[in-house]
PDB file of C-alpha atoms in Angstrom:
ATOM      1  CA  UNK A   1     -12.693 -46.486  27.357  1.00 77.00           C
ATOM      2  CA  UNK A   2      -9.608 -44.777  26.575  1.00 92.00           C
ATOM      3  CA  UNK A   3     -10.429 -40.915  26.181  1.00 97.00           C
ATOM      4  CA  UNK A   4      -9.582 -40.127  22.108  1.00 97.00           C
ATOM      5  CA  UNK A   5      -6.196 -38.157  21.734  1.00 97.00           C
ATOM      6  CA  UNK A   6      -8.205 -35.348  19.868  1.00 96.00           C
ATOM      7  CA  UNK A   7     -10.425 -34.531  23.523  1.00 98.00           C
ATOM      8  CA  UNK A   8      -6.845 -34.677  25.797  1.00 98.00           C
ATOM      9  CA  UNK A   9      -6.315 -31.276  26.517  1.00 98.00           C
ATOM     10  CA  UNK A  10      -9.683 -31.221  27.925  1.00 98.00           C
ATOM     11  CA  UNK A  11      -9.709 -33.931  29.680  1.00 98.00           C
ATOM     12  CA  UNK A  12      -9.946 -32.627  33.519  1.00 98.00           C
ATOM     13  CA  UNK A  13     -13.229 -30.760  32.642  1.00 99.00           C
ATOM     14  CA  UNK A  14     -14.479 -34.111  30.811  1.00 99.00           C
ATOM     15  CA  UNK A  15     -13.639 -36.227  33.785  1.00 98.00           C
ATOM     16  CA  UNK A  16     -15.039 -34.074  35.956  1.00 98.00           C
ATOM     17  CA  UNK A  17     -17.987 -34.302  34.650  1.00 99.00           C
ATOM     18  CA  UNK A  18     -18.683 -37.786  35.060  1.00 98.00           C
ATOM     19  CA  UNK A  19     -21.658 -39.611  36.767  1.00 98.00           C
ATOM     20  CA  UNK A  20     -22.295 -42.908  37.579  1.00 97.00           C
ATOM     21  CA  UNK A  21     -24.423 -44.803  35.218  1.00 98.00           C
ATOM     22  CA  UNK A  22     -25.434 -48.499  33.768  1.00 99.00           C
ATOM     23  CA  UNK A  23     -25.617 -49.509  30.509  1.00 98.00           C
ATOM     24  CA  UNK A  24     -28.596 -51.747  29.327  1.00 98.00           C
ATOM     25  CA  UNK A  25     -29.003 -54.389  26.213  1.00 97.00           C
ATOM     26  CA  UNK A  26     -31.767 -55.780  25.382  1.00 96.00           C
ATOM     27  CA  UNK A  27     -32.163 -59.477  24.426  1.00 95.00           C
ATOM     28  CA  UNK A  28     -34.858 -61.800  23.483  1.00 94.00           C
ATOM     29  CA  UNK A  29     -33.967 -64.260  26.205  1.00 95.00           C
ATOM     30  CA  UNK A  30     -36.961 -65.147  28.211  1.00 94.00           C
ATOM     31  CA  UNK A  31     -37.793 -62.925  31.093  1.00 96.00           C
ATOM     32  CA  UNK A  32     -40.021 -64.046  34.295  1.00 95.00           C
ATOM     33  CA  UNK A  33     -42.620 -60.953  35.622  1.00 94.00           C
ATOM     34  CA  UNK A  34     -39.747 -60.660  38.097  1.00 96.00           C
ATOM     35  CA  UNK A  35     -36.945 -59.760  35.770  1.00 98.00           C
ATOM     36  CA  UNK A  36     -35.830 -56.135  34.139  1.00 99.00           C
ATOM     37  CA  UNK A  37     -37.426 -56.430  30.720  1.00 98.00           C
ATOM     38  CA  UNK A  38     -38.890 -53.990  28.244  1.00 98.00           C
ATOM     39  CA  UNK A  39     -42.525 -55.068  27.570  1.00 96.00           C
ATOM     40  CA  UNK A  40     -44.294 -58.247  27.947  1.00 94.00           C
ATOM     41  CA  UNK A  41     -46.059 -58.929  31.593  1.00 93.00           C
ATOM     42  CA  UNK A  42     -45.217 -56.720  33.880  1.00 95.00           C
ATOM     43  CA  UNK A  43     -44.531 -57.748  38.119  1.00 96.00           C
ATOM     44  CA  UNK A  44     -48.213 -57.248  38.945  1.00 92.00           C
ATOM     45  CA  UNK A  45     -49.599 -59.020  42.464  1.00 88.00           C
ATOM     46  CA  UNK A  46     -52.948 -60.165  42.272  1.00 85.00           C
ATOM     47  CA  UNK A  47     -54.014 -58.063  45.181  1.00 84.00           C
ATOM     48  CA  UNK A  48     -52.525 -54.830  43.040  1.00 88.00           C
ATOM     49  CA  UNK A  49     -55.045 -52.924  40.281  1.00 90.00           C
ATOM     50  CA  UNK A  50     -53.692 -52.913  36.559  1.00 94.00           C
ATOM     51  CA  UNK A  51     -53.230 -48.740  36.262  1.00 94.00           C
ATOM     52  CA  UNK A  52     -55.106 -47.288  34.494  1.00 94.00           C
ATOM     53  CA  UNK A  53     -55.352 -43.629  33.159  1.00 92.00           C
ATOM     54  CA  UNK A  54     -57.899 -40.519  33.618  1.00 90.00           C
ATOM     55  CA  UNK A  55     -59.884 -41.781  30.647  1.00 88.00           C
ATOM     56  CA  UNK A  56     -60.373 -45.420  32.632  1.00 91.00           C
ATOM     57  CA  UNK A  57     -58.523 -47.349  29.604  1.00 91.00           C
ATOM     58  CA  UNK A  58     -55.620 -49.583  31.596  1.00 94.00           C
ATOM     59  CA  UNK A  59     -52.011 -48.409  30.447  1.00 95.00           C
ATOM     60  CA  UNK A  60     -49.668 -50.257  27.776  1.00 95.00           C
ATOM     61  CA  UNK A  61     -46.568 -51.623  29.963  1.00 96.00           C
ATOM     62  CA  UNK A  62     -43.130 -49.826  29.061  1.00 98.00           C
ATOM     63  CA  UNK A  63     -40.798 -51.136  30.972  1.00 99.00           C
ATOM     64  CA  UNK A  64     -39.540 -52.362  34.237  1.00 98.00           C
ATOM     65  CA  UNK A  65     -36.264 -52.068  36.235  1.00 99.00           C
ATOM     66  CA  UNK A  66     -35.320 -54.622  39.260  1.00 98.00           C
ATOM     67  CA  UNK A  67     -33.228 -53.024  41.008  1.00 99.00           C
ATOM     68  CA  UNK A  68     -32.113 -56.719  42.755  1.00 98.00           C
ATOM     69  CA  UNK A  69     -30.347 -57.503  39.258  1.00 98.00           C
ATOM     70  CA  UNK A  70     -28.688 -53.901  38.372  1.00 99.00           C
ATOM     71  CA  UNK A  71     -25.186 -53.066  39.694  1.00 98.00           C
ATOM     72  CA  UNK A  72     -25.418 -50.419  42.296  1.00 98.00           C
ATOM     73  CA  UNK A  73     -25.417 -46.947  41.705  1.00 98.00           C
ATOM     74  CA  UNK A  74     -25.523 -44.127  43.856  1.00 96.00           C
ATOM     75  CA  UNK A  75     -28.975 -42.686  44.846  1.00 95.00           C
ATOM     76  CA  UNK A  76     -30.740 -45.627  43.591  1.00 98.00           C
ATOM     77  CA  UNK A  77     -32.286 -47.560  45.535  1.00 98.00           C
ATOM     78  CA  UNK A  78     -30.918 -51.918  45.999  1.00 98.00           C
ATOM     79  CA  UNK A  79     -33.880 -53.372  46.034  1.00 98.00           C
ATOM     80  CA  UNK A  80     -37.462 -53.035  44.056  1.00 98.00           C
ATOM     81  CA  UNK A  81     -39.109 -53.108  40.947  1.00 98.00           C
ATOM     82  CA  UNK A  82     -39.565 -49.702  39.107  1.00 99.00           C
ATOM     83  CA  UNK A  83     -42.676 -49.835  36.490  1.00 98.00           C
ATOM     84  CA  UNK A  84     -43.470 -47.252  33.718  1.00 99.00           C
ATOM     85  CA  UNK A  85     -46.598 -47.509  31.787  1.00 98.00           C
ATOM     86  CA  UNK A  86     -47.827 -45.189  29.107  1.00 96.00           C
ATOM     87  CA  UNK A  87     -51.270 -44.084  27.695  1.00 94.00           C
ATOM     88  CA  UNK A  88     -52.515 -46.647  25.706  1.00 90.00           C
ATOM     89  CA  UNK A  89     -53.639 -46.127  22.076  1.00 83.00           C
ATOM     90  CA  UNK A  90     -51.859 -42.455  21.557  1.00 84.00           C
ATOM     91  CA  UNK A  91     -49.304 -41.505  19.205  1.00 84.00           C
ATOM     92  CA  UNK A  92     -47.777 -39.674  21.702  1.00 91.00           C
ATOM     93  CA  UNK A  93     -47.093 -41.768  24.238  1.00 93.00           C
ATOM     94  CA  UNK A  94     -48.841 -40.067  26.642  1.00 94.00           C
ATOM     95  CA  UNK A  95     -46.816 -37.180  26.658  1.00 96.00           C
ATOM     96  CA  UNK A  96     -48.252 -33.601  26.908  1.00 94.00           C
ATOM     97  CA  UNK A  97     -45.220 -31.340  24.832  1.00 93.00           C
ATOM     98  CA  UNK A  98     -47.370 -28.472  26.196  1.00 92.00           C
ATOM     99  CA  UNK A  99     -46.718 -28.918  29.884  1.00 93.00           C
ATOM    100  CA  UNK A 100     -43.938 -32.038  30.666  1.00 93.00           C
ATOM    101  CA  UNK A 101     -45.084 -31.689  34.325  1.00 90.00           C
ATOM    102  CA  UNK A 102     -48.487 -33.294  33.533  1.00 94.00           C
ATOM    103  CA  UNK A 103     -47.691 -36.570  34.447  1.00 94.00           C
ATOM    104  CA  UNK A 104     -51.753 -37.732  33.663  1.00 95.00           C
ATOM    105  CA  UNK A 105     -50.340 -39.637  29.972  1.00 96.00           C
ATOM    106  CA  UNK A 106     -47.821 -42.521  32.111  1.00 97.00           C
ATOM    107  CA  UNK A 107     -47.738 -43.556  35.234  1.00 97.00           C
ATOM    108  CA  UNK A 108     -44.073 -45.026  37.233  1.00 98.00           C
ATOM    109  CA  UNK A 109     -44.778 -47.462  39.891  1.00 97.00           C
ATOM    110  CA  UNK A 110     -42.308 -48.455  42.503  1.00 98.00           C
ATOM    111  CA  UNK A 111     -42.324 -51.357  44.235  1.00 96.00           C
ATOM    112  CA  UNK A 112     -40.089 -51.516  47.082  1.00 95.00           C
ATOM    113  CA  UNK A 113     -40.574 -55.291  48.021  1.00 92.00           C
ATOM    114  CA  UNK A 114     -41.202 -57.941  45.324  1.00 93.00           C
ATOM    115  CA  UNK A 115     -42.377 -61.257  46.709  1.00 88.00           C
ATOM    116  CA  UNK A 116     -42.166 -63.865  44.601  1.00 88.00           C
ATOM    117  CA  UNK A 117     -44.350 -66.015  46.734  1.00 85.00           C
ATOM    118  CA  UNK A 118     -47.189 -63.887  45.436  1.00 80.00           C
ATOM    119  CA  UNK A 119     -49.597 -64.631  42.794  1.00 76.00           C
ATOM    120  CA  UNK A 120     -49.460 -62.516  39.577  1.00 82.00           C
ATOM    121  CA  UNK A 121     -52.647 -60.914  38.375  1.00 79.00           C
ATOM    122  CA  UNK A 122     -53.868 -62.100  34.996  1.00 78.00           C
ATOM    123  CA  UNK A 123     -54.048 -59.650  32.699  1.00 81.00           C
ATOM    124  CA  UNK A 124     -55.246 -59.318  29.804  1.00 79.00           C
ATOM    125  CA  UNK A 125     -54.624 -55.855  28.254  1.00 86.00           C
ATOM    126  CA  UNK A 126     -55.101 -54.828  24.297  1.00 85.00           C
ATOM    127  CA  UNK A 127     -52.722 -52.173  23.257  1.00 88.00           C
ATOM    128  CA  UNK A 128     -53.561 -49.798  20.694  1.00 83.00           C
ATOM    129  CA  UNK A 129     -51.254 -49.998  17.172  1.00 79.00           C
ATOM    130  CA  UNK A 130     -49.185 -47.179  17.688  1.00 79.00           C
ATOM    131  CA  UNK A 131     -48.805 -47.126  21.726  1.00 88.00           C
ATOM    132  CA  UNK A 132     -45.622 -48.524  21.963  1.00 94.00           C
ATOM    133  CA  UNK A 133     -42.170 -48.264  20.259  1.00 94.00           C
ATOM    134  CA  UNK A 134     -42.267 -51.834  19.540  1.00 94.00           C
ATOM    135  CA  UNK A 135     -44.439 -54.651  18.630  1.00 92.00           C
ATOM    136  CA  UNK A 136     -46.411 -55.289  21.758  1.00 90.00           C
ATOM    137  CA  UNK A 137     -46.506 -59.358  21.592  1.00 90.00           C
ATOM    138  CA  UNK A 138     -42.811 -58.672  21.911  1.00 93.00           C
ATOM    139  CA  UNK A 139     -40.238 -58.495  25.349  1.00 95.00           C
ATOM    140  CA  UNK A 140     -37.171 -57.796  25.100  1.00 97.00           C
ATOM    141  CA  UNK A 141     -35.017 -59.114  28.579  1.00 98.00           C
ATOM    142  CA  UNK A 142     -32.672 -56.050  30.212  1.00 98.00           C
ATOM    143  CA  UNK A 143     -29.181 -57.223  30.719  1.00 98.00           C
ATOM    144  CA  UNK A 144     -26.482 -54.743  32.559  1.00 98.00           C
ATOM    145  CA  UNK A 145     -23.162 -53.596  32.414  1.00 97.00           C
ATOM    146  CA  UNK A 146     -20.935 -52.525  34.962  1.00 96.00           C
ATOM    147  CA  UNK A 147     -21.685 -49.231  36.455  1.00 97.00           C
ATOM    148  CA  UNK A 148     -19.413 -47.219  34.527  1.00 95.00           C
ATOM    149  CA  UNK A 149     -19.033 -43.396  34.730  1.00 97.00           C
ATOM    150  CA  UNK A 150     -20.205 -41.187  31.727  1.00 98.00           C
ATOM    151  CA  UNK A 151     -18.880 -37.712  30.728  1.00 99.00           C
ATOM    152  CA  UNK A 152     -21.253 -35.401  29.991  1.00 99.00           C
ATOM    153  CA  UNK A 153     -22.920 -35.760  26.497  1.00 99.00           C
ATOM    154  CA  UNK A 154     -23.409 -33.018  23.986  1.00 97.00           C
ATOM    155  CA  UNK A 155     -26.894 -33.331  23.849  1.00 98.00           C
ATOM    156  CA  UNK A 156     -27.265 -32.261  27.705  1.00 98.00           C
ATOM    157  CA  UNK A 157     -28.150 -28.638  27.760  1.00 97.00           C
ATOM    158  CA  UNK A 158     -25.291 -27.825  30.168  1.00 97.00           C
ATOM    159  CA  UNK A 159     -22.601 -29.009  28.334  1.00 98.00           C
ATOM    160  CA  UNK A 160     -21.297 -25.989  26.975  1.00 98.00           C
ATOM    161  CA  UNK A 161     -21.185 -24.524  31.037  1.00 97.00           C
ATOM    162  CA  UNK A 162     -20.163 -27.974  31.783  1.00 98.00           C
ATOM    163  CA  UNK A 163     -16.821 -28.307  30.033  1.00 99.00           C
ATOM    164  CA  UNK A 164     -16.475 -25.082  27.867  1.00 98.00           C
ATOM    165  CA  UNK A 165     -12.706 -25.498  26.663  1.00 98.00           C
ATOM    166  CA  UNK A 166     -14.308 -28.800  25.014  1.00 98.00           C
ATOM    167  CA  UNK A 167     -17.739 -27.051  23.577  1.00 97.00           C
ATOM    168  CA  UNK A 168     -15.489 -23.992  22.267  1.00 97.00           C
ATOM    169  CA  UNK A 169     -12.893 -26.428  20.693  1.00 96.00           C
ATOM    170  CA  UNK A 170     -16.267 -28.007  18.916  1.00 95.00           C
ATOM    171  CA  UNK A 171     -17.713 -25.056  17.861  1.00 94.00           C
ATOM    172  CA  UNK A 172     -14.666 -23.877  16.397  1.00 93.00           C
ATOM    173  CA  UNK A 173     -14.362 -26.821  14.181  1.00 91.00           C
ATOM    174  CA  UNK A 174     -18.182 -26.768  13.356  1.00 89.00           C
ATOM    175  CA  UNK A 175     -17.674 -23.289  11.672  1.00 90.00           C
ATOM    176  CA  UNK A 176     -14.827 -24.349   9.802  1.00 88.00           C
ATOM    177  CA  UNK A 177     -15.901 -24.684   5.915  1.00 79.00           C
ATOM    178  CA  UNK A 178     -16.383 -28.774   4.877  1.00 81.00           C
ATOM    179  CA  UNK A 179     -16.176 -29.892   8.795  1.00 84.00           C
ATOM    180  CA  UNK A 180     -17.611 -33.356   7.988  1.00 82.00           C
ATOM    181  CA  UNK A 181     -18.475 -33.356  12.458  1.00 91.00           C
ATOM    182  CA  UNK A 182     -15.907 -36.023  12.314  1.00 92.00           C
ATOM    183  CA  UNK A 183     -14.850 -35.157  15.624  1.00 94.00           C
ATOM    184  CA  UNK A 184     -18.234 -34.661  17.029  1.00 95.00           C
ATOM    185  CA  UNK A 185     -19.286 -38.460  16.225  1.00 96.00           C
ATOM    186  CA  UNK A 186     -15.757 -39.610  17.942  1.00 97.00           C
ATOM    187  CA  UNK A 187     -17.178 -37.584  21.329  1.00 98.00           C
ATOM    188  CA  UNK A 188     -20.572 -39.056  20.671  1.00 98.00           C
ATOM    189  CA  UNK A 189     -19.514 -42.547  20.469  1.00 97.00           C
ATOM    190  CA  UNK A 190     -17.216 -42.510  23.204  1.00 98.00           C
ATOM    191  CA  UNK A 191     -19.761 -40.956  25.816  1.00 98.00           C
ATOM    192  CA  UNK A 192     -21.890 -43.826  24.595  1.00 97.00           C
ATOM    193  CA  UNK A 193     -24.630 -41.393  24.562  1.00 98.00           C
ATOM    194  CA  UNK A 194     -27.082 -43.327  21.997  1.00 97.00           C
ATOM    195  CA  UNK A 195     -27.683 -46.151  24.620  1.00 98.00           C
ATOM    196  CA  UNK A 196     -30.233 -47.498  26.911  1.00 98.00           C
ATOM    197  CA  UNK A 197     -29.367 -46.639  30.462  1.00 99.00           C
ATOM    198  CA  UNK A 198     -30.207 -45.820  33.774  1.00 99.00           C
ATOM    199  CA  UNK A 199     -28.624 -42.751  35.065  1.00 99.00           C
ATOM    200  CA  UNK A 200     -25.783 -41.171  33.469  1.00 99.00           C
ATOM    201  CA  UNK A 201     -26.388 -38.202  30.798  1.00 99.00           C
ATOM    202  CA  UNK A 202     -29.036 -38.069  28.138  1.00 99.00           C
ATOM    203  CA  UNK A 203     -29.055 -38.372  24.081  1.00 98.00           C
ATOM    204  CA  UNK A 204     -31.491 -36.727  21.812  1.00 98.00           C
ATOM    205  CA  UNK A 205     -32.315 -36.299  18.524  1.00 97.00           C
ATOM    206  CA  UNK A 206     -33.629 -32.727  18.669  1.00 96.00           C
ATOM    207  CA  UNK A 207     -33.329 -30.699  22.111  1.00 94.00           C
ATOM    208  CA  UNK A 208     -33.105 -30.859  25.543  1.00 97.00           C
ATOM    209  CA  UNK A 209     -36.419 -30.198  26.906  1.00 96.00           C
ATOM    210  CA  UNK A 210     -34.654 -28.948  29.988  1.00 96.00           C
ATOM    211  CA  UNK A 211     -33.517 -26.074  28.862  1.00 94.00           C
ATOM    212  CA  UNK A 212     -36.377 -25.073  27.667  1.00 92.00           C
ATOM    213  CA  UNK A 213     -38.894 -22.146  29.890  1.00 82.00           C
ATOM    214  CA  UNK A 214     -41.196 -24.025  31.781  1.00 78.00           C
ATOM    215  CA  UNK A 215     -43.467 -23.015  34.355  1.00 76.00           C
ATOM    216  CA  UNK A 216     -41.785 -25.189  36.685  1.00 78.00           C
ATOM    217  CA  UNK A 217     -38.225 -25.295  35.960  1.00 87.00           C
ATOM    218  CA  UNK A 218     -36.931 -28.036  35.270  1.00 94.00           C
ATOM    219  CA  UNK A 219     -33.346 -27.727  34.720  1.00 94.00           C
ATOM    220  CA  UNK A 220     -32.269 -29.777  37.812  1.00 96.00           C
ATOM    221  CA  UNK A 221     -34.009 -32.613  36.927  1.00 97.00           C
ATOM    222  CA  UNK A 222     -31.010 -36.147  36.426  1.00 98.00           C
ATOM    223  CA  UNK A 223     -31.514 -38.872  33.708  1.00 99.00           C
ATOM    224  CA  UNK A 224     -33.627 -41.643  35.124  1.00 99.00           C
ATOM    225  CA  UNK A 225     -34.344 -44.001  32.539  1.00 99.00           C
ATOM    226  CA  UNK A 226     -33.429 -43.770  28.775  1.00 99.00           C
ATOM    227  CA  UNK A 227     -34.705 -46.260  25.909  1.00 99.00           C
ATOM    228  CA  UNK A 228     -33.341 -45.596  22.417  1.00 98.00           C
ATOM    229  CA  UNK A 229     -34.247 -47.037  18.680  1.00 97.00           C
ATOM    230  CA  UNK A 230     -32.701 -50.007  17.718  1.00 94.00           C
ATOM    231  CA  UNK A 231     -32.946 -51.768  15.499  1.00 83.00           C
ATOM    232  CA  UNK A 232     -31.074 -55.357  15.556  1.00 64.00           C
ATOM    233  CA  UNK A 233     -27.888 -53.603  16.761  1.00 57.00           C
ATOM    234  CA  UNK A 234     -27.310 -56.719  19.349  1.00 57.00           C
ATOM    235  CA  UNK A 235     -29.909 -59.203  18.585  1.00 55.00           C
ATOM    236  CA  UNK A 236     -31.550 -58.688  15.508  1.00 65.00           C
ATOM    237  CA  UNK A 237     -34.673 -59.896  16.845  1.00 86.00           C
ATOM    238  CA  UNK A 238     -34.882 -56.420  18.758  1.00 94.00           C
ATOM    239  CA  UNK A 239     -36.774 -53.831  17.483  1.00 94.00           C
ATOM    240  CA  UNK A 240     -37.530 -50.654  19.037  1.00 96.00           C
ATOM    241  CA  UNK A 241     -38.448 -47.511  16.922  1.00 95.00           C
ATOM    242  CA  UNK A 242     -39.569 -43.778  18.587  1.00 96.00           C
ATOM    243  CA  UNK A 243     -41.500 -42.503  15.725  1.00 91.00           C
ATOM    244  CA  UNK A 244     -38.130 -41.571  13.254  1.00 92.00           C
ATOM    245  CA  UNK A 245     -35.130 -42.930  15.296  1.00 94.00           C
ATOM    246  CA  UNK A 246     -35.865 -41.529  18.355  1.00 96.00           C
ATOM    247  CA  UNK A 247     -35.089 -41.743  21.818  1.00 98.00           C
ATOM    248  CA  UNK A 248     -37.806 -42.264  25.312  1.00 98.00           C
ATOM    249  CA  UNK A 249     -36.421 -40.075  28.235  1.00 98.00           C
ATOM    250  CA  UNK A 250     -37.659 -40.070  31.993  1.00 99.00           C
ATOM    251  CA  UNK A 251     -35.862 -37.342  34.408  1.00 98.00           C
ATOM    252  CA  UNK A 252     -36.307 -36.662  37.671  1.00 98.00           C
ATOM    253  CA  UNK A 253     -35.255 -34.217  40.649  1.00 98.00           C
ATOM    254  CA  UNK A 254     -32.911 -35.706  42.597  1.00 98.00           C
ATOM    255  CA  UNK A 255     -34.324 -34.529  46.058  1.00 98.00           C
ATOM    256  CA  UNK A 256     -37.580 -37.016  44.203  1.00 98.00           C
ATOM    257  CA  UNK A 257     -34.977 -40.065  43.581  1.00 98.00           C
ATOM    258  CA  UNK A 258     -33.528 -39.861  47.118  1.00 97.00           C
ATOM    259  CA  UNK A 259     -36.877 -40.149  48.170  1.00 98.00           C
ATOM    260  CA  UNK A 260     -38.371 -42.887  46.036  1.00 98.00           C
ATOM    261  CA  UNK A 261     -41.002 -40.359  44.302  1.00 98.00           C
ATOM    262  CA  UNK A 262     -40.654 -41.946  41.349  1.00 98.00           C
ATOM    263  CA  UNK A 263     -43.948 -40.447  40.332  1.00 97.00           C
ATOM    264  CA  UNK A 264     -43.101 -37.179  39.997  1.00 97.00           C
ATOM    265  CA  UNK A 265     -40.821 -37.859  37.202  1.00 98.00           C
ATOM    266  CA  UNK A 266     -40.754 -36.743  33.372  1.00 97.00           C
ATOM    267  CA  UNK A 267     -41.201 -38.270  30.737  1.00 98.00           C
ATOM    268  CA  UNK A 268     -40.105 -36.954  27.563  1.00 97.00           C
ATOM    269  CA  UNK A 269     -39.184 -38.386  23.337  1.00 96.00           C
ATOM    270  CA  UNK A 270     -38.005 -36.965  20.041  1.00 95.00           C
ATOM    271  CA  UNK A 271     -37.249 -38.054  17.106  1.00 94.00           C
ATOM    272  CA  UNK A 272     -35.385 -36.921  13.522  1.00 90.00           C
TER     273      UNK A 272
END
């Protein structure tokens, strides 16, 4: 996309900033246990347990990433399934706002061969009314862009040390009397930031958590995975809804992602 005439004079700190990332839609094609989907039955062997969480209750299925089907992108790995369940039956989502490095409320499994020769476990799970941010008798097939660079998004917490001629332009114009933010929505929209991904820079409705103090810092921690709202954007069939318009967010440390630790990531939502 053609960088808008307004953000020009800042465009070496904007290009600079830019990290490879993949776009996702979501459809209501049909999707085999082997495909990228959101919901539905997950890529479980029958050899393999259905996860479960510390209170013994198996996990709602979230999502799943094949890795086979998604253009390449650097650090990620070419091959593999990558799984994220969530608590079931909690509003939310298994996410402790207290401590986002107690990982006990999801789980992300990685498997790094899929054989499709295997048979798939039969599972019969019952999710609780408010586990997921969709219906759960629904799955929603992941289709992907091309890996595309992103600029930096103002919701990441380092944009304003990230490209600071752009963040003091956009502050300027924020304290001017009847700014209608105009200019802010153009940036938004042409970052692409409200969109599911993989990689890339975050959106969010409120803050980044990041930034925040945390006994363990997290502040080098990349985007991983991001699921937004929608709501019949693409398909209207679709419908995925964090609490108010929200957004699902899993980071990780990159020394993790080199290493396939996939469990060590983050997961993190807000919502207006």
């Amino acid at each position: 996309m053609t960088l808008p005439q307004a953000f020009t004079p800042f465009a070496d700190e904007i290009f600079a900033s830019m990290r490879p990332s993949v776009r996702l839609m979501l459809s209501t094609d049909p999707a085999t246990p082997f495909d990228s989907k959101v919901g539905g039955t997950p890529y479980l062997p029958k050899d393999h347990s259905y996860p479960t969480g510390t209170d013994g209750k198996p996990m709602a299925f979230l999502a799943q990433i094949n890795f086979e089907q998604m253009p390449a992108l650097p650090h990620f790995p070419r091959t593999g399934i990558l799984q994220f369940f969530i608590k079931n039956d909690d509003d939310c989502y298994g996410i402790n706002f207290d401590d986002f490095t107690d990982h006990t409320g999801y789980k992300l499994i990685y498997h790094n061969h899929v054989d499709k020769d295997t048979p798939q476990g039969d599972y019969d799970v019952q999710v609780g009314e408010y586990t997921l941010p969709f219906p759960a008798d629904h799955s929603y097939r992941i289709g992907f862009d091309d890996a595309t660079p992103q600029a930096v998004t103002a919701f990441d917490f380092k944009f304003d040390e990230t490209v600071p001629n752009l963040a003091q332009f956009l502050n300027e114009k924020a304290d001017q009397d009847n700014y209608d933010w105009e200019l802010h929505s153009e940036y938004d929209t042409w970052t692409q930031a409200e969109s599911h991904r993989v990689g890339g820079y975050p959106f969010f409705t409120q803050d980044d958590v990041r930034g925040w103090e945390h006994d363990e810092p997290l502040s080098e921690y990349v985007l991983l995975f991001q699921l937004v709202s929608e709501d019949g954007d693409n398909d209207e069939s679709v419908d995925v809804m964090w609490g108010d318009c929200g957004v699902g967010n899993f980071f990780i440390h990159p020394d993790d992602l080199a290493n396939l630790r996939f469990e060590r990531a983050f997961f993190t939502m807000d919502c207006y």
